[in-house]
Coordinates of C-alpha atoms and ligand atoms in Angstrom, one line a residue:
M1 CA -0.1 22.3 16.9
P2 CA -1.7 20.0 15.3
A3 CA -3.6 17.3 18.1
P4 CA -1.5 13.7 18.5
L5 CA -1.5 10.8 16.5
M6 CA -4.1 8.4 17.6
L7 CA -3.9 5.2 15.2
Y8 CA -6.5 2.1 15.1
D9 CA -5.2 -0.7 16.2
N10 CA -6.6 -4.1 15.3
W11 CA -5.1 -6.0 18.0
E12 CA -6.7 -3.8 21.1
R13 CA -9.6 -2.7 18.5
T14 CA -9.5 0.4 19.0
L15 CA -7.7 4.1 18.4
R16 CA -4.5 4.2 20.6
P17 CA -2.3 7.7 20.2
F18 CA 1.4 7.0 18.8
A19 CA 4.0 7.4 20.3
P20 CA 7.3 5.4 19.5
L21 CA 8.5 2.4 21.1
A22 CA 12.0 3.3 21.8
K23 CA 12.2 7.3 21.9
G24 CA 14.4 9.1 19.7
A25 CA 15.2 5.9 17.7
P26 CA 13.2 5.1 14.4
V27 CA 9.7 3.7 13.8
G28 CA 9.6 0.2 13.1
L29 CA 7.2 -0.6 10.3
Y30 CA 7.0 -3.4 8.4
T31 CA 4.3 -3.9 5.7
C32 CA 3.7 -7.5 4.3
G33 CA 4.7 -7.4 0.5
P34 CA 3.6 -9.1 -2.6
T35 CA 3.9 -12.3 -3.5
V36 CA 5.1 -12.3 -6.8
Y37 CA 4.3 -15.6 -8.6
D38 CA 1.4 -12.8 -10.9
Y39 CA 1.4 -9.1 -11.6
Q40 CA 0.0 -7.3 -8.6
H41 CA -3.4 -5.7 -9.3
I42 CA -4.8 -2.5 -8.2
G43 CA -6.3 -3.8 -4.8
N44 CA -3.3 -5.1 -3.8
F45 CA -1.5 -1.6 -4.3
R46 CA -4.5 -0.3 -2.6
T47 CA -2.8 -1.7 0.8
F48 CA 0.5 -0.1 -0.6
L49 CA -1.0 3.4 -1.0
F50 CA -2.2 3.3 2.5
E51 CA 0.4 1.8 3.8
D52 CA 2.9 4.6 2.2
V53 CA 0.3 7.3 3.4
L54 CA 1.0 6.0 7.2
K55 CA 4.9 6.2 6.6
R56 CA 4.6 9.7 5.7
V57 CA 2.3 10.8 8.3
L58 CA 4.8 9.1 10.7
E59 CA 7.8 11.2 8.9
W60 CA 5.0 14.3 9.1
N61 CA 5.0 14.2 12.5
G62 CA 8.8 14.2 12.7
Y63 CA 9.5 10.3 13.0
P64 CA 11.9 8.6 11.3
V65 CA 10.9 5.4 10.0
R66 CA 12.4 2.0 9.5
H67 CA 10.1 -0.1 7.0
V68 CA 10.8 -2.9 6.2
M69 CA 8.7 -4.6 3.2
N70 CA 8.9 -8.9 2.3
I71 CA 9.1 -10.2 -1.4
T72 CA 7.0 -13.7 -0.9
D73 CA 8.8 -15.2 -3.6
V74 CA 8.5 -18.7 -2.0
G75 CA 6.0 -20.7 0.0
H76 CA 2.2 -19.1 0.1
L77 CA 0.2 -21.8 -0.9
T78 CA -3.5 -21.5 -3.2
S79 CA -5.2 -22.4 0.1
D80 CA -4.8 -20.8 3.4
A81 CA -5.7 -23.9 5.1
D82 CA -2.2 -25.1 4.1
T83 CA -3.2 -27.6 1.1
G84 CA -2.6 -26.9 -2.4
E85 CA 0.2 -25.9 -4.7
D86 CA 3.0 -23.5 -4.2
K87 CA 1.6 -20.0 -6.3
M88 CA 5.1 -20.2 -7.1
E89 CA 5.4 -23.0 -8.6
K90 CA 1.6 -22.7 -9.8
G91 CA 3.3 -19.4 -11.7
A92 CA 6.0 -20.9 -13.0
R93 CA 3.8 -23.4 -15.0
R94 CA 1.4 -20.9 -16.3
T95 CA 4.2 -19.0 -17.6
G96 CA 6.9 -21.5 -19.2
K97 CA 9.3 -19.8 -17.0
S98 CA 11.2 -20.5 -14.0
A99 CA 9.9 -20.2 -10.4
W100 CA 13.2 -17.5 -9.6
E101 CA 12.6 -16.0 -13.1
I102 CA 8.8 -14.6 -12.4
A103 CA 10.0 -13.7 -9.0
Q104 CA 12.4 -11.7 -10.8
L105 CA 10.8 -9.9 -13.1
Y106 CA 7.2 -9.4 -11.1
T107 CA 8.9 -8.1 -8.2
D108 CA 10.7 -5.9 -10.8
D109 CA 7.1 -5.0 -12.2
F110 CA 6.1 -4.1 -8.6
L111 CA 8.9 -2.0 -7.8
L112 CA 8.1 -0.3 -10.9
N113 CA 4.3 0.2 -10.1
L114 CA 5.5 1.4 -7.1
K115 CA 7.5 4.3 -8.6
L116 CA 4.5 5.5 -10.7
L117 CA 2.2 5.8 -7.8
N118 CA 4.9 8.0 -5.6
I119 CA 4.8 5.3 -3.0
E120 CA 8.7 5.6 -1.2
G121 CA 10.4 2.6 -1.4
A122 CA 11.1 0.2 1.8
T123 CA 14.7 1.0 3.8
I124 CA 15.1 -2.5 3.9
L125 CA 13.1 -4.9 1.2
C126 CA 14.2 -8.3 1.6
R127 CA 13.0 -11.5 0.0
A128 CA 11.7 -15.2 1.8
T129 CA 14.1 -16.7 0.0
D130 CA 17.2 -14.9 1.3
H131 CA 16.1 -15.8 4.4
I132 CA 15.7 -19.8 4.4
A133 CA 18.0 -19.9 7.7
E134 CA 16.6 -17.6 9.7
Q135 CA 13.6 -19.2 9.1
I136 CA 14.4 -22.6 9.5
A137 CA 16.3 -21.2 13.0
F138 CA 12.7 -19.7 14.0
I139 CA 11.2 -23.2 13.5
E140 CA 13.9 -24.8 15.9
D141 CA 13.3 -22.5 18.7
I142 CA 9.4 -22.9 18.0
E143 CA 10.3 -26.7 18.3
R144 CA 12.2 -26.6 21.6
K145 CA 9.4 -24.7 22.7
G146 CA 7.1 -27.4 22.4
Y147 CA 4.9 -26.0 19.7
T148 CA 5.0 -28.4 16.9
Y149 CA 4.4 -32.0 15.4
T150 CA 4.9 -33.0 12.5
T151 CA 2.6 -34.8 9.9
S152 CA 3.8 -36.8 7.2
D153 CA 3.7 -33.7 4.1
G154 CA 5.5 -31.6 7.1
V155 CA 5.7 -29.5 10.2
Y156 CA 3.2 -27.9 11.7
F157 CA 2.5 -24.9 14.5
D158 CA -0.2 -26.7 17.0
T159 CA -2.1 -23.7 18.2
G160 CA -4.5 -25.4 20.6
K161 CA -0.5 -25.5 22.8
L162 CA -0.9 -21.9 22.5
D163 CA -2.9 -19.6 25.3
G164 CA -5.2 -17.1 23.4
Y165 CA -4.1 -17.8 20.2
G166 CA -6.3 -16.0 17.8
Y167 CA -6.8 -13.1 19.8
L168 CA -5.6 -10.9 16.7
A169 CA -9.4 -12.2 14.7
R170 CA -10.8 -12.7 17.9
L171 CA -10.6 -16.8 17.0
D172 CA -12.9 -19.3 18.7
I173 CA -10.3 -22.2 17.7
H174 CA -12.4 -24.9 19.3
G175 CA -15.9 -23.6 18.5
L176 CA -14.1 -23.3 14.4
D177 CA -15.1 -26.2 12.9
A178 CA -18.5 -26.5 15.2
G179 CA -21.7 -27.4 13.0
R180 CA -19.4 -28.1 9.8
R181 CA -17.2 -31.0 8.7
V182 CA -13.6 -29.7 8.3
E183 CA -10.8 -31.0 6.2
L184 CA -8.5 -31.6 8.9
G185 CA -5.8 -34.4 7.4
E186 CA -3.2 -35.2 9.8
K187 CA -3.7 -31.8 11.4
R188 CA -4.8 -31.6 14.9
L189 CA -7.1 -28.2 14.6
P190 CA -8.5 -26.2 11.9
T191 CA -6.1 -23.1 12.6
D192 CA -2.6 -25.1 13.2
F193 CA -0.8 -24.5 10.3
A194 CA 2.8 -25.1 9.0
L195 CA 5.9 -24.4 9.4
W196 CA 8.0 -26.1 7.4
K197 CA 6.9 -28.2 4.1
F198 CA 8.4 -30.8 2.8
S199 CA 9.1 -31.5 -0.8
P200 CA 6.4 -33.8 -2.4
P201 CA 8.0 -37.7 -2.8
G202 CA 9.4 -38.3 -5.6
E203 CA 8.6 -34.8 -6.8
K204 CA 11.8 -32.4 -7.3
R205 CA 10.4 -28.6 -6.6
Q206 CA 12.0 -25.5 -8.6
M207 CA 12.6 -24.1 -5.1
E208 CA 13.9 -26.4 -1.8
W209 CA 16.0 -26.7 0.5
D210 CA 17.2 -28.9 2.9
S211 CA 16.2 -28.5 6.7
P212 CA 16.5 -30.9 10.2
W213 CA 13.2 -32.0 9.2
G214 CA 13.6 -33.3 5.4
R215 CA 14.1 -31.4 2.1
G216 CA 11.3 -29.2 1.5
F217 CA 10.3 -24.7 1.8
P218 CA 9.5 -23.2 4.7
G219 CA 5.7 -21.9 5.5
W220 CA 4.3 -18.7 4.5
H221 CA 3.7 -17.2 7.7
I222 CA 7.0 -18.3 9.2
E223 CA 8.9 -15.8 6.7
C224 CA 7.2 -12.4 8.1
S225 CA 7.9 -13.6 11.7
A226 CA 11.3 -14.2 11.2
M227 CA 12.6 -11.6 8.9
A228 CA 9.9 -9.0 10.9
Q229 CA 12.3 -10.3 14.3
K230 CA 15.8 -10.0 12.4
Y231 CA 15.8 -6.1 11.3
L232 CA 13.1 -5.1 13.7
G233 CA 13.2 -6.7 16.6
D234 CA 11.8 -8.5 19.4
F235 CA 8.8 -6.4 19.7
F236 CA 8.7 -3.2 17.2
D237 CA 6.1 0.1 16.5
I238 CA 3.8 -1.4 13.5
H239 CA 2.9 -4.1 11.6
C240 CA 0.3 -3.6 8.7
G241 CA -0.9 -5.9 5.4
G242 CA -4.5 -6.2 3.9
E243 CA -7.4 -7.0 6.3
D244 CA -7.6 -10.4 4.7
H245 CA -4.6 -11.0 6.9
I246 CA -6.0 -11.0 10.5
P247 CA -7.2 -14.3 10.4
V248 CA -4.6 -16.3 9.4
H249 CA -1.4 -14.9 8.2
H250 CA -1.3 -12.3 10.9
T251 CA -2.6 -14.5 13.7
N252 CA 0.0 -17.2 12.8
E253 CA 2.8 -14.1 12.6
I254 CA 2.0 -13.6 16.1
A255 CA 1.4 -17.1 17.4
Q256 CA 4.8 -18.0 15.9
T257 CA 6.6 -14.8 17.9
Q258 CA 4.3 -15.8 21.1
A259 CA 5.9 -19.1 21.2
R260 CA 9.5 -18.7 20.3
V261 CA 9.6 -15.0 22.5
G262 CA 6.7 -14.1 24.0
T263 CA 5.9 -10.8 22.2
R264 CA 2.5 -10.3 19.8
L265 CA 5.8 -8.6 17.6
A266 CA 4.3 -5.3 16.9
N267 CA 2.3 -3.1 19.5
F268 CA 0.4 -1.8 16.6
W269 CA -1.3 -3.6 13.8
M270 CA -2.8 -2.2 11.2
H271 CA -4.6 -3.5 7.8
G272 CA -6.2 -1.5 4.8
Y273 CA -9.6 -2.6 3.5
F274 CA -9.8 -3.7 0.2
L275 CA -10.7 -2.8 -3.3
L276 CA -13.9 -4.5 -4.6
M277 CA -14.8 -5.0 -7.9
N278 CA -18.7 -5.2 -8.5
D279 CA -19.5 -6.1 -5.1
A280 CA -16.4 -8.9 -5.0
K281 CA -12.7 -8.5 -3.3
M282 CA -10.4 -7.8 -6.2
A283 CA -8.1 -10.3 -6.2
K284 CA -5.2 -12.0 -8.4
S285 CA -6.8 -15.9 -7.8
A286 CA -10.1 -15.1 -9.2
G287 CA -9.2 -14.6 -12.7
E288 CA -9.6 -11.0 -14.9
F289 CA -7.7 -8.1 -12.6
L290 CA -6.9 -4.7 -13.1
R291 CA -3.2 -3.5 -12.8
I292 CA -1.6 0.2 -13.1
Q293 CA -0.9 -0.8 -16.9
S294 CA -4.6 -1.4 -17.2
L295 CA -5.1 2.0 -16.1
A296 CA -2.2 3.6 -18.5
Q297 CA -3.5 1.6 -21.6
R298 CA -7.0 3.7 -20.8
G299 CA -5.1 7.0 -20.7
Y300 CA -5.0 7.3 -17.4
D301 CA -1.7 8.8 -15.0
P302 CA -1.4 6.5 -12.1
L303 CA -1.2 9.2 -9.5
V304 CA -5.5 9.2 -10.4
Y305 CA -5.5 6.2 -9.0
R306 CA -3.1 7.6 -5.7
Y307 CA -6.0 10.3 -5.8
L308 CA -8.8 8.2 -5.5
C309 CA -7.6 6.2 -3.3
L310 CA -7.0 9.5 -1.1
T311 CA -10.4 9.7 -1.3
A312 CA -11.8 7.0 1.0
H313 CA -10.5 6.1 4.6
Y314 CA -8.4 3.4 4.0
R315 CA -10.7 1.5 7.0
T316 CA -13.6 0.9 4.6
Q317 CA -13.5 -1.1 1.5
M318 CA -14.0 1.0 -1.9
S319 CA -15.6 -0.4 -4.6
F320 CA -13.6 0.8 -8.1
S321 CA -15.7 1.9 -11.4
W322 CA -14.2 3.6 -14.3
E323 CA -17.2 6.7 -13.4
A324 CA -15.0 7.3 -10.3
M325 CA -11.8 7.6 -12.1
D326 CA -13.2 10.1 -14.1
A327 CA -14.0 11.8 -11.5
A328 CA -10.6 11.6 -9.2
A329 CA -8.8 12.1 -13.1
T330 CA -11.1 15.5 -13.0
A331 CA -10.3 16.9 -9.5
L332 CA -6.6 15.8 -9.9
E333 CA -5.8 17.8 -13.1
R334 CA -7.7 20.8 -11.8
M335 CA -5.5 20.9 -8.9
R336 CA -2.8 20.3 -10.8
N337 CA -3.4 23.1 -12.4
G338 CA -4.7 25.3 -9.7
F339 CA -1.0 24.5 -8.4
F340 CA 0.6 25.3 -11.0
A341 CA -0.8 28.5 -11.9
L342 CA 0.8 29.8 -8.2
P343 CA 3.8 31.1 -8.4
A344 CA 6.8 30.3 -5.9
D345 CA 7.6 32.9 -3.7
P346 CA 10.4 31.6 -2.0
A347 CA 9.6 34.4 1.1
A348 CA 6.0 32.8 1.6
K349 CA 5.3 30.4 4.8
S350 CA 2.3 27.8 4.8
D351 CA -0.2 29.5 6.5
A352 CA -0.1 27.7 10.5
G353 CA -4.0 27.5 10.5
Y354 CA -4.3 25.5 7.5
V355 CA -1.5 23.1 8.4
E356 CA -2.9 22.9 11.8
R357 CA -6.4 21.7 10.7
F358 CA -4.5 19.6 8.4
G359 CA -2.5 17.3 11.1
N360 CA -5.6 17.1 12.9
E361 CA -7.1 15.2 10.1
I362 CA -4.4 12.9 9.1
N363 CA -3.3 12.6 12.6
D364 CA -7.0 11.4 13.5
D365 CA -6.3 7.5 11.7
L366 CA -5.6 8.6 8.7
N367 CA -8.3 11.1 7.9
V368 CA -7.0 11.5 4.2
P369 CA -10.2 12.3 2.6
R370 CA -10.8 15.0 5.0
A371 CA -7.0 16.5 4.4
L372 CA -7.8 16.0 0.7
A373 CA -10.9 18.5 1.8
I374 CA -8.6 20.6 3.0
A375 CA -6.2 21.1 0.0
W376 CA -9.0 22.0 -1.8
E377 CA -10.6 24.9 0.6
V378 CA -6.7 26.1 0.6
L379 CA -6.6 26.4 -3.4
R380 CA -9.7 28.2 -4.2
G381 CA -9.5 29.7 -0.6
D382 CA -8.1 33.6 -0.6
L383 CA -5.1 33.3 0.5
P384 CA -2.1 35.1 -0.8
P385 CA -0.8 33.0 -3.9
G386 CA 2.5 32.2 -2.6
V387 CA 0.8 31.0 0.4
K388 CA -1.6 28.8 -0.9
R389 CA 1.8 27.4 -3.0
A390 CA 3.6 26.8 0.3
T391 CA 0.3 24.9 2.3
L392 CA 0.1 22.7 -0.8
L393 CA 3.2 21.8 -1.0
T394 CA 3.4 21.1 3.1
F395 CA 0.1 19.3 2.3
D396 CA 2.0 17.5 -0.9
E397 CA 4.5 16.0 1.7
V398 CA 1.7 13.0 3.1
L399 CA -0.6 13.5 0.0
G400 CA 2.5 12.0 -2.4
L401 CA -0.1 14.0 -5.6
G402 CA 3.6 14.8 -7.0
L403 CA 2.0 19.1 -7.2
A404 CA 5.7 20.2 -7.9
Q405 CA 6.9 17.9 -10.5
W406 CA 3.6 18.2 -12.4
A407 CA 3.6 20.4 -15.8
P408 CA 1.5 20.7 -18.4
K409 CA 1.6 19.1 -21.5
E410 CA 3.1 21.9 -24.2
V411 CA 0.8 21.8 -26.8
D412 CA 1.8 22.4 -30.2
V413 CA 0.7 26.1 -30.8
P414 CA -0.2 26.8 -34.7
A415 CA 1.7 30.7 -35.4
D416 CA -1.6 32.2 -35.7
V417 CA -2.8 31.4 -32.3
K418 CA 0.3 32.3 -30.8
A419 CA -0.2 35.7 -32.7
L420 CA -4.1 36.3 -31.9
A421 CA -2.8 35.0 -27.7
E422 CA 0.0 37.6 -27.8
A423 CA -2.8 40.6 -29.3
R424 CA -5.0 39.1 -26.7
A425 CA -2.6 39.6 -24.1
A426 CA -1.4 42.9 -24.7
A427 CA -4.9 44.0 -24.8
R428 CA -5.5 42.9 -21.8
K429 CA -2.7 45.0 -20.4
A430 CA -3.9 48.2 -21.9
K431 CA -7.3 47.1 -20.2
Q432 CA -9.6 47.2 -23.7
W433 CA -11.5 44.6 -22.2
A434 CA -14.4 43.9 -25.6
E435 CA -11.1 44.0 -28.0
A436 CA -9.5 41.4 -25.3
D437 CA -12.8 39.4 -25.3
R438 CA -13.2 39.8 -28.7
L439 CA -10.0 37.8 -29.2
R440 CA -11.0 35.2 -26.6
G441 CA -13.3 34.3 -28.8
E442 CA -11.5 34.3 -32.3
L443 CA -9.0 31.6 -30.1
A444 CA -12.0 29.7 -29.1
A445 CA -13.0 29.5 -32.9
L446 CA -10.0 27.6 -33.5
G447 CA -9.9 25.2 -30.2
F448 CA -7.9 27.0 -28.3
E449 CA -8.6 28.4 -24.4
M450 CA -6.4 30.9 -22.8
E451 CA -5.5 30.8 -19.5
D452 CA -4.4 34.2 -17.4
Q453 CA -2.1 33.2 -15.1
P454 CA 0.2 36.1 -12.8
G455 CA 2.7 37.4 -15.4
G456 CA 1.8 35.5 -18.6
Y457 CA -0.9 33.6 -19.7
R458 CA -0.6 29.8 -20.4
L459 CA -2.7 27.7 -23.8
K460 CA -4.7 24.8 -23.7
K461 CA -6.5 23.0 -26.2
R462 CA -10.1 22.6 -25.4
Ligands
AMP1 P1 -0.1 -10.7 -2.3 O1 0.5 -10.8 -3.2 O2 -2.1 -11.6 -2.5 O3 0.2 -11.0 -1.0 O4 -1.2 -9.4 -1.3 C1 -0.2 -8.2 -1.5 C2 -1.4 -6.8 0.2 O5 -2.0 -6.9 -1.0 C3 -1.7 -7.9 1.0 O6 -1.3 -6.9 1.9 C4 -3.2 -7.9 1.1 O7 -3.6 -7.9 1.9 C5 -3.6 -6.9 -0.1 N1 -4.7 -7.4 -0.9 C6 -5.0 -8.1 -1.3 N2 -6.2 -8.0 -2.3 C7 -6.6 -6.5 -1.9 C8 -7.4 -6.5 -2.1 N3 -8.6 -6.6 -3.5 N4 -7.9 -5.2 -2.2 C9 -6.6 -4.7 -1.0 N5 -6.2 -5.1 -0.3 C10 -5.5 -6.6 -1.0
ZN2 ZN1 3.1 -11.1 6.0

């Protein structure tokens, strides 16, 4: 039996043993989804890959998962301080399409990339614009409880009224603006945030709705609190996102929920750390960024990126480089070929010792780099081939590299090469080693390599 599952909870800032809140019920998992005003970059997908591994580890431990992910298609402003424009309206202007069209376009692209990365789909995928009524009802409740105030541009959450606001990020809200001047506008505290923004006077927004406070649109944080609560309840198991969500977005999701129902929304708060590019956070708003398609254009299988992300722990930042991609490509190619060469043996079972060691690593707060090293030990070790295959298949339930689905590309083999290969196979069978080596040399001269496999061979271009 592997060690019990331990996960790092950013609320407690410590590793905690994980157990589902409701025994026998699926684990409730909410992961903040994409803001669909542009393509997602490979940094975003590092976070989605971490969440996918988390979900697979939960399933591996025998916990079914009810996974909810939102699509932010309204309300995410260009500045976290509730100033600036709605990213969707800005994206619409940039592309010349409507905000609704770009939401669909970038959602479709996002979902396609999840498939290419072998990321399991969410149980429930929900759009912010389909849940305006739930968000309004949420704000009404918070208002009734006295945690809001209204300014000329919207309804705000009064963070000074909530005891313990900002605990997740260990914020000192009254010390925040000490020593520096902060553009407060009509806000009472810099940490106060918009629940509902009014459409600018005289301006028709593409996305706007009527509300008890006036025509406008919901703030970004309220969508996640409202949808998470609707689909997972007042207090569920795990909430995830990228590390940038700790001080603002998740802090505010928690504040809203505390104000409405008195819980911190989720039992565990987990965060994926950044992908860096040239020592800075990869960001959509910072101009050039790499997409999964950019990797494909350079000839990389998207699963090479998945492999690369598996080599770093989710709680450390990871620097992207093409050299690292090349190393990941070579490693994945080796692993795939090694796995492919193993004969399927229906009677073979996974090796219990290795499965336990693998389980210990993934249950140690998803230590996937170490788990991957165990996969290599199995591949290179001396277990019977069928057992190796079965063991690696068990590991791949978590790694998600799709080893069983992979097959080498058929190479075009000219007739003379085929004849040489057959002759060499016959020589080997007859234990004529010198002749077999000579034929191997002839094949090499023609640019082919012969890989011996149990019961046959495979030809590869050199
Ligand atoms: P967004 O589309 O901006 O709402 O982001 C989608 C997800 O990607 C969120 O969970 C972010 O925290 C995460 N994220 C954004 N930038 C990065 C990055 N450079 N590395 C890893 N995750 C990121
Ligand atoms: Zn969110």
